[in-house]
Coordinates of N, CA and C in Angstrom, one line a residue:
M1 N -6.7 2.7 3.0 CA -5.8 2.9 4.2 C -6.5 2.4 5.5
N2 N -7.8 2.8 5.6 CA -8.5 2.3 6.7 C -8.6 0.8 6.7
R3 N -8.8 0.2 5.6 CA -8.8 -1.3 5.6 C -7.5 -2.0 6.0
R4 N -6.5 -1.3 5.6 CA -5.1 -1.8 6.1 C -4.8 -1.6 7.5
L5 N -5.2 -0.5 8.1 CA -5.2 -0.2 9.5 C -5.9 -1.4 10.3
K6 N -7.1 -1.8 9.8 CA -7.9 -2.9 10.5 C -7.1 -4.1 10.5
E7 N -6.4 -4.4 9.4 CA -5.5 -5.6 9.3 C -4.4 -5.5 10.4
A8 N -3.8 -4.3 10.5 CA -2.7 -4.1 11.4 C -3.1 -4.2 12.8
F9 N -4.3 -3.6 13.2 CA -4.8 -3.4 14.5 C -6.2 -4.0 14.5
P10 N -6.4 -5.3 14.4 CA -7.7 -5.9 14.4 C -8.5 -5.7 15.8
H11 N -7.7 -5.7 16.8 CA -8.4 -5.6 18.2 C -7.9 -4.3 18.9
V12 N -8.8 -3.3 18.9 CA -8.5 -2.0 19.4 C -9.2 -1.8 20.6
Y13 N -8.7 -0.9 21.5 CA -9.3 -0.7 22.8 C -8.7 0.6 23.3
C14 N -9.5 1.2 24.4 CA -8.9 2.4 25.0 C -7.8 1.8 25.9
E15 N -6.6 2.6 25.8 CA -5.5 2.2 26.6 C -5.5 2.8 28.1
L16 N -6.5 3.5 28.4 CA -6.7 4.0 29.7 C -7.6 2.9 30.5
D17 N -7.2 2.5 31.7 CA -7.9 1.5 32.4 C -9.1 2.2 33.1
F18 N -10.3 1.5 33.0 CA -11.4 2.1 33.7 C -12.6 1.0 33.7
T19 N -13.5 1.2 34.7 CA -14.7 0.3 34.7 C -16.0 1.1 34.6
T20 N -16.0 2.4 34.8 CA -17.2 3.2 34.8 C -16.9 4.5 34.0
P21 N -18.0 5.1 33.5 CA -17.9 6.3 32.8 C -17.1 7.4 33.6
L22 N -17.3 7.5 34.9 CA -16.6 8.5 35.7 C -15.1 8.2 35.8
E23 N -14.8 6.9 36.0 CA -13.4 6.5 35.9 C -12.7 6.9 34.7
L24 N -13.4 6.7 33.5 CA -12.8 7.1 32.2 C -12.7 8.6 32.1
T25 N -13.6 9.3 32.5 CA -13.5 10.7 32.5 C -12.4 11.3 33.3
V26 N -12.2 10.7 34.5 CA -11.2 11.1 35.4 C -9.8 10.8 34.7
A27 N -9.7 9.6 34.2 CA -8.4 9.1 33.7 C -8.1 10.0 32.4
T28 N -9.0 10.4 31.7 CA -8.7 11.2 30.6 C -8.3 12.5 30.8
I29 N -8.9 13.1 31.8 CA -8.5 14.4 32.4 C -6.9 14.4 32.8
L30 N -6.6 13.3 33.6 CA -5.3 13.0 34.0 C -4.3 12.8 32.8
S31 N -4.8 12.3 31.7 CA -3.9 11.9 30.6 C -3.3 13.2 29.9
A32 N -3.9 14.3 30.2 CA -3.3 15.6 29.5 C -1.9 15.8 29.8
Q33 N -1.0 15.8 28.8 CA 0.4 16.0 28.9 C 1.0 14.9 29.8
C34 N 0.5 13.6 29.7 CA 0.9 12.5 30.4 C 0.6 11.3 29.7
T35 N 1.5 10.3 29.8 CA 1.2 9.0 29.1 C 0.1 8.2 29.7
D36 N -0.5 7.3 29.0 CA -1.6 6.5 29.5 C -0.8 5.5 30.5
V37 N 0.3 5.1 30.3 CA 1.0 4.1 31.2 C 1.1 4.8 32.5
R38 N 1.5 6.0 32.6 CA 1.6 6.7 33.9 C 0.2 6.8 34.6
V39 N -0.7 7.3 33.8 CA -2.1 7.4 34.3 C -2.6 6.1 34.9
N40 N -2.3 4.9 34.3 CA -2.7 3.6 34.7 C -2.1 3.2 35.9
Q41 N -0.8 3.8 36.3 CA -0.2 3.5 37.4 C -0.8 4.3 38.7
V42 N -1.4 5.4 38.3 CA -2.0 6.2 39.4 C -3.3 5.9 39.7
T43 N -4.2 5.4 38.8 CA -5.7 5.4 39.0 C -6.1 4.3 39.9
P44 N -5.4 3.1 39.9 CA -5.9 2.1 41.0 C -6.1 2.6 42.4
A45 N -5.2 3.3 43.0 CA -5.3 3.9 44.2 C -6.3 5.0 44.3
L46 N -6.3 5.8 43.2 CA -7.2 7.0 43.1 C -8.6 6.5 43.1
F47 N -8.9 5.5 42.3 CA -10.3 5.1 42.1 C -10.7 4.4 43.4
A48 N -9.8 3.8 44.2 CA -10.2 3.1 45.4 C -10.6 4.1 46.4
R49 N -10.0 5.3 46.3 CA -10.2 6.4 47.4 C -11.4 7.2 46.9
Y50 N -11.6 7.6 45.7 CA -12.6 8.4 45.1 C -13.5 7.6 44.3
R51 N -14.7 7.2 44.8 CA -15.5 6.3 44.1 C -16.7 6.7 43.4
D52 N -17.0 8.1 43.6 CA -18.2 8.7 42.9 C -18.0 10.3 42.9
A53 N -18.9 10.8 42.3 CA -18.8 12.3 42.1 C -18.7 13.0 43.4
R54 N -19.4 12.6 44.4 CA -19.4 13.3 45.7 C -18.0 13.2 46.4
D55 N -17.3 12.1 46.1 CA -16.0 11.9 46.7 C -15.0 13.0 46.1
Y56 N -15.1 13.2 44.8 CA -14.3 14.2 44.2 C -14.8 15.7 44.6
A57 N -16.1 15.8 44.7 CA -16.6 17.2 45.0 C -16.2 17.6 46.4
E58 N -16.1 16.6 47.3 CA -15.8 17.0 48.7 C -14.3 16.6 49.0
A59 N -13.5 16.4 48.0 CA -12.1 16.0 48.3 C -11.3 17.0 48.9
D60 N -10.4 16.6 49.8 CA -9.4 17.5 50.4 C -8.3 17.7 49.3
R61 N -8.2 19.0 48.9 CA -7.3 19.3 47.8 C -5.9 18.7 47.9
T62 N -5.3 18.9 49.0 CA -3.9 18.5 49.3 C -3.8 16.9 49.2
E63 N -4.8 16.2 49.6 CA -4.7 14.8 49.5 C -4.9 14.4 48.1
L64 N -5.9 15.0 47.4 CA -6.1 14.6 46.0 C -4.8 14.8 45.1
E65 N -4.2 16.0 45.4 CA -3.0 16.4 44.6 C -1.9 15.3 44.8
E66 N -1.8 14.8 46.0 CA -0.8 13.8 46.2 C -1.1 12.5 45.5
Y67 N -2.4 12.1 45.3 CA -2.7 10.9 44.5 C -2.3 11.2 43.1
I68 N -2.4 12.3 42.5 CA -2.3 12.5 41.0 C -0.9 13.3 40.7
R69 N -0.2 13.5 41.7 CA 1.1 14.4 41.5 C 1.9 13.9 40.3
T70 N 2.2 12.7 40.1 CA 3.1 12.2 39.2 C 2.5 12.3 37.7
T71 N 1.2 12.7 37.6 CA 0.8 12.9 36.2 C 1.1 14.2 35.6
G72 N 1.7 15.1 36.4 CA 2.0 16.4 36.0 C 0.8 17.4 36.0
F73 N 1.1 18.7 36.2 CA 0.1 19.8 36.2 C -0.9 19.3 37.2
Y74 N -0.5 18.8 38.4 CA -1.5 18.1 39.3 C -2.4 19.2 40.0
R75 N -2.0 20.4 40.1 CA -2.8 21.5 40.8 C -4.1 21.8 39.9
N76 N -3.7 21.9 38.6 CA -4.8 22.3 37.7 C -5.8 21.1 37.5
K77 N -5.1 19.8 37.5 CA -6.0 18.7 37.4 C -6.9 18.4 38.6
A78 N -6.2 18.7 39.8 CA -7.0 18.6 41.0 C -8.3 19.5 41.0
N79 N -8.0 20.8 40.5 CA -9.1 21.7 40.4 C -10.1 21.2 39.4
S80 N -9.7 20.6 38.4 CA -10.7 20.0 37.4 C -11.5 18.9 38.0
L81 N -10.8 18.1 38.7 CA -11.6 16.9 39.3 C -12.5 17.3 40.4
I82 N -12.2 18.3 41.2 CA -13.1 18.7 42.2 C -14.2 19.4 41.5
G83 N -14.0 20.3 40.6 CA -15.1 21.0 39.8 C -15.9 20.0 39.1
L84 N -15.3 19.0 38.6 CA -16.2 18.0 37.8 C -17.1 17.4 38.8
G85 N -16.6 16.9 40.0 CA -17.6 16.3 41.0 C -18.7 17.2 41.4
Q86 N -18.3 18.4 41.5 CA -19.4 19.4 42.0 C -20.4 19.6 40.8
A87 N -19.9 19.8 39.6 CA -20.8 19.9 38.6 C -21.7 18.8 38.3
L88 N -21.1 17.6 38.4 CA -21.9 16.4 38.2 C -23.0 16.3 39.3
L89 N -22.8 16.6 40.5 CA -23.7 16.6 41.6 C -24.8 17.7 41.3
E90 N -24.4 18.7 40.9 CA -25.4 19.9 40.8 C -26.2 19.9 39.5
R91 N -25.7 19.2 38.5 CA -26.5 19.3 37.2 C -26.9 17.9 36.7
Y92 N -26.2 16.8 37.0 CA -26.5 15.5 36.5 C -26.7 14.4 37.5
D93 N -27.2 14.8 38.7 CA -27.4 13.8 39.7 C -26.2 12.8 40.0
G94 N -24.9 13.4 39.8 CA -23.8 12.7 40.1 C -23.3 11.7 39.0
E95 N -24.0 11.7 37.9 CA -23.7 10.8 36.8 C -23.1 11.5 35.7
V96 N -22.2 10.9 35.0 CA -21.5 11.5 33.7 C -22.6 11.5 32.6
P97 N -22.8 12.6 32.0 CA -23.7 12.7 30.9 C -23.2 12.0 29.7
D98 N -24.2 11.6 28.7 CA -23.8 10.9 27.6 C -23.9 11.7 26.3
K99 N -24.0 12.9 26.4 CA -24.1 13.9 25.2 C -22.9 14.8 25.1
L100 N -22.4 15.0 23.9 CA -21.3 15.9 23.8 C -21.5 17.3 24.2
K101 N -22.7 17.8 24.0 CA -23.0 19.2 24.4 C -23.1 19.4 25.9
D102 N -23.3 18.2 26.6 CA -23.3 18.4 28.0 C -21.9 18.1 28.6
L103 N -21.1 17.2 28.0 CA -19.9 16.9 28.6 C -18.8 18.1 28.4
V104 N -19.0 18.9 27.4 CA -18.0 19.9 27.1 C -18.2 21.1 28.0
T105 N -19.3 21.1 28.7 CA -19.6 22.1 29.8 C -19.0 21.8 31.1
L106 N -18.3 20.7 31.3 CA -17.9 20.2 32.6 C -16.4 20.7 32.8
P107 N -16.0 20.9 33.9 CA -14.6 21.3 34.2 C -13.6 20.3 33.7
G108 N -12.6 20.8 33.0 CA -11.5 19.9 32.6 C -11.8 19.0 31.3
I109 N -13.0 19.2 30.7 CA -13.4 18.4 29.6 C -13.6 19.3 28.3
G110 N -12.8 19.0 27.4 CA -12.9 19.6 26.1 C -13.5 18.6 25.1
R111 N -13.4 18.9 23.8 CA -14.1 18.1 22.8 C -13.3 16.7 22.7
K112 N -12.0 16.8 22.9 CA -11.3 15.5 22.7 C -11.6 14.5 23.8
T113 N -11.6 15.0 25.1 CA -12.0 14.1 26.3 C -13.4 13.7 26.1
A114 N -14.2 14.5 25.6 CA -15.7 14.2 25.5 C -15.8 13.0 24.6
N115 N -15.2 13.1 23.5 CA -15.2 12.1 22.4 C -14.6 10.7 22.9
V116 N -13.5 10.8 23.8 CA -13.0 9.6 24.3 C -14.1 8.9 25.2
V117 N -14.7 9.7 26.1 CA -15.8 9.3 27.0 C -16.9 8.7 26.2
L118 N -17.5 9.5 25.3 CA -18.6 9.0 24.5 C -18.4 7.7 23.8
G119 N -17.2 7.5 23.1 CA -16.8 6.4 22.4 C -16.6 5.2 23.1
N120 N -16.0 5.3 24.3 CA -15.5 4.2 25.0 C -16.3 3.8 26.3
A121 N -17.1 4.8 26.8 CA -17.9 4.4 27.9 C -19.4 4.3 27.5
F122 N -19.8 5.0 26.5 CA -21.2 4.9 26.0 C -21.5 4.4 24.7
G123 N -20.4 4.0 23.9 CA -20.6 3.4 22.6 C -21.1 4.5 21.5
V124 N -21.0 5.7 21.8 CA -21.3 6.8 20.9 C -20.2 7.1 20.0
P125 N -20.3 6.9 18.6 CA -19.1 7.1 17.8 C -18.5 8.6 17.9
G126 N -17.2 8.6 18.0 CA -16.6 9.9 18.1 C -15.2 9.9 17.6
I127 N -14.6 11.0 17.1 CA -13.2 11.0 16.6 C -12.4 11.8 17.6
T128 N -11.4 11.0 18.0 CA -10.5 11.6 19.0 C -9.3 12.3 18.4
V129 N -9.1 13.5 18.3 CA -8.0 14.2 17.7 C -7.0 14.6 18.7
D130 N -6.0 13.7 19.0 CA -4.8 14.0 19.8 C -3.6 14.3 18.8
T131 N -2.5 14.5 19.4 CA -1.3 14.9 18.6 C -1.0 13.8 17.6
H132 N -1.1 12.5 18.0 CA -0.8 11.4 16.9 C -1.8 11.5 15.8
F133 N -3.1 11.6 16.2 CA -4.2 11.6 15.1 C -4.0 12.7 14.1
G134 N -3.7 13.9 14.6 CA -3.6 15.0 13.8 C -2.3 15.0 12.9
R135 N -1.3 14.4 13.4 CA 0.1 14.2 12.7 C -0.2 13.3 11.5
L136 N -0.8 12.1 11.9 CA -0.9 11.1 10.8 C -1.9 11.5 9.7
V137 N -3.1 12.0 10.1 CA -4.0 12.3 9.0 C -3.5 13.4 8.1
R138 N -2.6 14.2 8.6 CA -2.0 15.3 7.7 C -0.9 14.6 6.8
R139 N -0.1 13.7 7.5 CA 0.9 13.0 6.6 C 0.2 12.2 5.5
W140 N -1.0 11.7 5.8 CA -1.7 10.9 4.8 C -2.4 11.8 3.7
Q141 N -2.4 13.1 4.0 CA -3.1 14.1 3.3 C -4.6 13.9 3.2
W142 N -5.2 13.4 4.4 CA -6.6 13.3 4.5 C -7.1 14.8 4.8
T143 N -6.3 15.6 5.3 CA -6.7 16.9 5.6 C -5.4 17.8 5.8
E144 N -5.5 19.1 5.5 CA -4.5 20.0 5.9 C -4.7 20.8 7.1
E145 N -5.9 20.6 7.7 CA -6.2 21.4 8.9 C -5.4 21.1 10.0
T146 N -5.2 22.0 10.8 CA -4.4 21.9 12.1 C -5.3 22.1 13.3
D147 N -6.4 22.8 13.3 CA -7.2 22.9 14.4 C -8.0 21.6 14.6
P148 N -8.0 21.1 15.8 CA -8.6 19.8 16.1 C -10.0 19.6 15.7
V149 N -10.8 20.6 15.9 CA -12.3 20.5 15.5 C -12.4 20.4 14.0
K150 N -11.6 21.2 13.3 CA -11.7 21.0 11.8 C -11.1 19.7 11.3
V151 N -10.1 19.2 12.0 CA -9.6 17.9 11.7 C -10.7 16.9 11.9
E152 N -11.3 16.9 13.0 CA -12.4 16.0 13.4 C -13.5 16.0 12.3
H153 N -13.9 17.2 11.9 CA -14.9 17.3 10.9 C -14.5 16.7 9.5
A154 N -13.3 17.1 9.1 CA -12.7 16.7 7.9 C -12.7 15.2 7.7
V155 N -12.1 14.6 8.8 CA -12.0 13.1 8.7 C -13.3 12.4 8.8
G156 N -14.2 13.0 9.6 CA -15.5 12.5 9.8 C -16.3 12.4 8.4
A157 N -16.0 13.3 7.6 CA -16.6 13.3 6.3 C -16.1 12.3 5.3
L158 N -15.0 11.7 5.7 CA -14.3 10.7 4.9 C -14.6 9.2 5.4
I159 N -15.0 9.0 6.6 CA -15.1 7.7 7.2 C -16.6 7.6 7.8
E160 N -17.1 6.5 7.6 CA -18.4 6.0 8.1 C -18.5 6.3 9.6
R161 N -19.6 6.9 10.1 CA -19.7 7.3 11.4 C -19.5 6.2 12.3
K162 N -20.0 5.0 12.1 CA -19.9 3.9 13.0 C -18.5 3.4 13.2
E163 N -17.6 3.9 12.4 CA -16.2 3.4 12.5 C -15.3 4.5 13.2
W164 N -15.9 5.6 13.6 CA -15.1 6.7 14.0 C -14.3 6.4 15.4
T165 N -14.9 5.7 16.3 CA -14.2 5.3 17.5 C -13.1 4.4 17.3
D166 N -13.3 3.3 16.6 CA -12.2 2.4 16.4 C -11.1 3.0 15.4
L167 N -11.6 3.8 14.4 CA -10.5 4.5 13.6 C -9.6 5.4 14.5
S168 N -10.2 6.0 15.4 CA -9.4 6.9 16.3 C -8.3 6.0 17.0
H169 N -8.8 4.9 17.6 CA -7.8 4.0 18.3 C -6.7 3.5 17.2
R170 N -7.2 3.1 16.1 CA -6.2 2.5 15.1 C -5.2 3.6 14.7
V171 N -5.6 4.7 14.5 CA -4.7 5.9 14.1 C -3.7 6.1 15.1
I172 N -4.3 6.3 16.4 CA -3.4 6.6 17.6 C -2.5 5.4 17.8
F173 N -2.9 4.2 17.7 CA -2.0 3.0 17.9 C -0.8 3.1 16.9
H174 N -1.3 3.4 15.6 CA -0.3 3.4 14.5 C 0.7 4.6 14.7
G175 N 0.3 5.7 15.3 CA 1.1 6.7 15.7 C 2.2 6.4 16.7
R176 N 1.7 5.7 17.8 CA 2.5 5.3 18.8 C 3.4 4.3 18.6
R177 N 3.1 3.4 17.7 CA 3.8 2.2 17.4 C 4.8 2.2 16.2
V178 N 4.3 2.9 15.1 CA 5.0 2.9 13.9 C 5.2 4.2 13.4
C179 N 4.3 5.1 13.2 CA 4.5 6.3 12.5 C 4.9 7.5 13.6
H180 N 6.0 7.4 14.0 CA 6.5 8.3 15.1 C 6.6 9.7 14.6
A181 N 6.7 10.7 15.5 CA 6.8 12.0 15.0 C 8.1 12.4 14.3
R182 N 9.2 12.0 14.9 CA 10.5 12.3 14.3 C 11.0 11.3 13.4
K183 N 10.8 10.1 13.6 CA 11.4 9.0 12.8 C 10.5 7.9 12.6
P184 N 9.5 8.1 11.6 CA 8.5 7.0 11.4 C 9.2 5.7 10.7
A185 N 8.7 4.6 11.1 CA 9.2 3.3 10.6 C 8.6 2.9 9.2
C186 N 8.9 3.8 8.2 CA 8.4 3.7 6.9 C 8.7 2.4 6.2
G187 N 9.8 1.8 6.5 CA 10.2 0.5 5.8 C 9.3 -0.7 6.1
V188 N 8.6 -0.6 7.3 CA 7.7 -1.8 7.7 C 6.3 -1.4 7.9
C189 N 6.0 -0.2 7.4 CA 4.6 0.2 7.5 C 3.6 -0.4 6.5
V190 N 2.5 -0.8 7.1 CA 1.4 -1.5 6.3 C 0.8 -0.5 5.2
L191 N 1.0 0.8 5.5 CA 0.4 1.8 4.7 C 1.4 2.3 3.7
A192 N 2.5 1.8 3.6 CA 3.7 2.3 2.8 C 3.3 2.6 1.2
K193 N 2.5 1.7 0.7 CA 2.2 1.7 -0.7 C 1.3 3.0 -1.0
D194 N 0.5 3.3 0.0 CA -0.5 4.3 -0.2 C -0.2 5.7 0.4
C195 N 0.9 5.7 1.2 CA 1.2 6.9 1.9 C 1.9 7.9 1.2
P196 N 1.4 9.2 1.0 CA 2.2 10.1 0.2 C 3.4 10.7 1.0
S197 N 3.6 10.3 2.3 CA 4.8 10.8 3.0 C 5.8 9.6 3.2
Y198 N 5.6 8.6 2.5 CA 6.5 7.4 2.6 C 8.0 8.0 2.3
G199 N 8.8 7.6 3.1 CA 10.3 8.1 3.0 C 10.6 9.1 4.0
T200 N 9.6 9.5 4.8 CA 10.0 10.6 5.9 C 10.9 9.9 6.9
G201 N 10.7 8.6 7.1 CA 11.6 7.8 8.0 C 12.3 6.8 7.2
P202 N 13.1 5.9 7.9 CA 13.9 5.0 7.2 C 13.1 3.9 6.4
T203 N 13.4 3.7 5.1 CA 12.7 2.8 4.3 C 13.3 1.4 4.2
D204 N 14.6 1.3 4.8 CA 15.2 0.0 5.0 C 14.4 -0.8 6.0
K205 N 14.1 -2.1 5.7 CA 13.2 -2.8 6.6 C 13.9 -3.1 7.9
V206 N 15.1 -3.5 7.9 CA 15.9 -3.8 9.1 C 16.0 -2.6 10.0
A207 N 16.4 -1.4 9.4 CA 16.4 -0.2 10.3 C 15.0 0.3 10.8
A208 N 14.0 0.1 9.9 CA 12.7 0.5 10.3 C 12.1 -0.5 11.4
A209 N 12.5 -1.6 11.3 CA 11.9 -2.6 12.3 C 12.3 -2.3 13.7
K210 N 13.5 -1.7 13.8 CA 14.0 -1.4 15.2 C 13.3 -0.2 15.8
L211 N 12.4 0.5 15.0 CA 11.7 1.7 15.6 C 10.3 1.2 16.0
V212 N 9.8 0.1 15.6 CA 8.5 -0.3 16.0 C 8.4 -0.6 17.5
K213 N 7.3 -0.2 18.1 CA 7.0 -0.3 19.6 C 5.8 -0.9 19.7
G214 N 5.6 -1.4 21.0 CA 4.2 -1.8 21.4 C 4.0 -3.4 21.4
P215 N 3.0 -3.9 21.9 CA 2.6 -5.3 22.1 C 2.3 -6.0 20.7
E216 N 2.0 -5.2 19.7 CA 1.7 -5.7 18.4 C 2.9 -5.8 17.5
T217 N 4.1 -5.6 18.0 CA 5.3 -5.4 17.1 C 5.5 -6.7 16.3
E218 N 5.4 -7.9 16.8 CA 5.6 -9.2 16.1 C 4.5 -9.2 14.9
H219 N 3.3 -8.9 15.2 CA 2.2 -9.0 14.2 C 2.5 -8.0 13.1
L220 N 2.9 -6.7 13.5 CA 3.2 -5.7 12.5 C 4.4 -6.0 11.5
L221 N 5.4 -6.7 12.2 CA 6.6 -7.0 11.4 C 6.3 -8.3 10.4
E222 N 5.3 -9.1 10.8 CA 4.9 -10.2 10.0 C 4.2 -9.7 8.7
L223 N 3.3 -8.7 9.0 CA 2.6 -8.0 7.9 C 3.5 -7.4 6.9
A224 N 4.7 -6.9 7.4 CA 5.7 -6.2 6.6 C 6.6 -7.3 5.9
G225 N 6.4 -8.6 6.2 CA 7.2 -9.7 5.6 C 8.6 -9.8 6.3
M226 N 8.6 -9.5 7.6 CA 9.8 -9.7 8.4 C 9.8 -11.0 9.1

């Protein structure tokens, strides 16, 4: 199944826009309960205004909240960003650390966010267990676990470590584009032959094709013989 995912999504990437580890950390914090598309609409102005850890640490809370309001839960997120800036200045000379044990001690950063930052900003392999990832690996019966940390460890035992980051992207891409929560596009899924949950969604190719989303739609439908 991993091989077929590579064929479906040969070029994977983080869908959050960033140029530095700090920008990715901030964007990932903002992405909680928010789409990457929305975050990417907010961050250009945010990153132009807040360029380093000190800018966040010394931010005017009301002003910062206005920049991030449309991402939802903006008061909590503003608290996290200000706390993040302060913690980075106090403990890491203003730089985002590149170790999991350090990242998870920072405000607003749990294990999922830490793995996103490690894998995409520092090249350290990590498995990102979001709602899409958890849903799909359970549909595929890779694990029955529901706790994200247990899911991470279970899948990590199945897949070679160097592939963890790209696997995370591919599974999440597949969940966003094909294997939707309520109505997966089973009829045009590249994993149909191997998937124990085949038939959860429409198996008719024409009906299933209408459910596929995203920039890879044409490529995915070609693989399905459409």
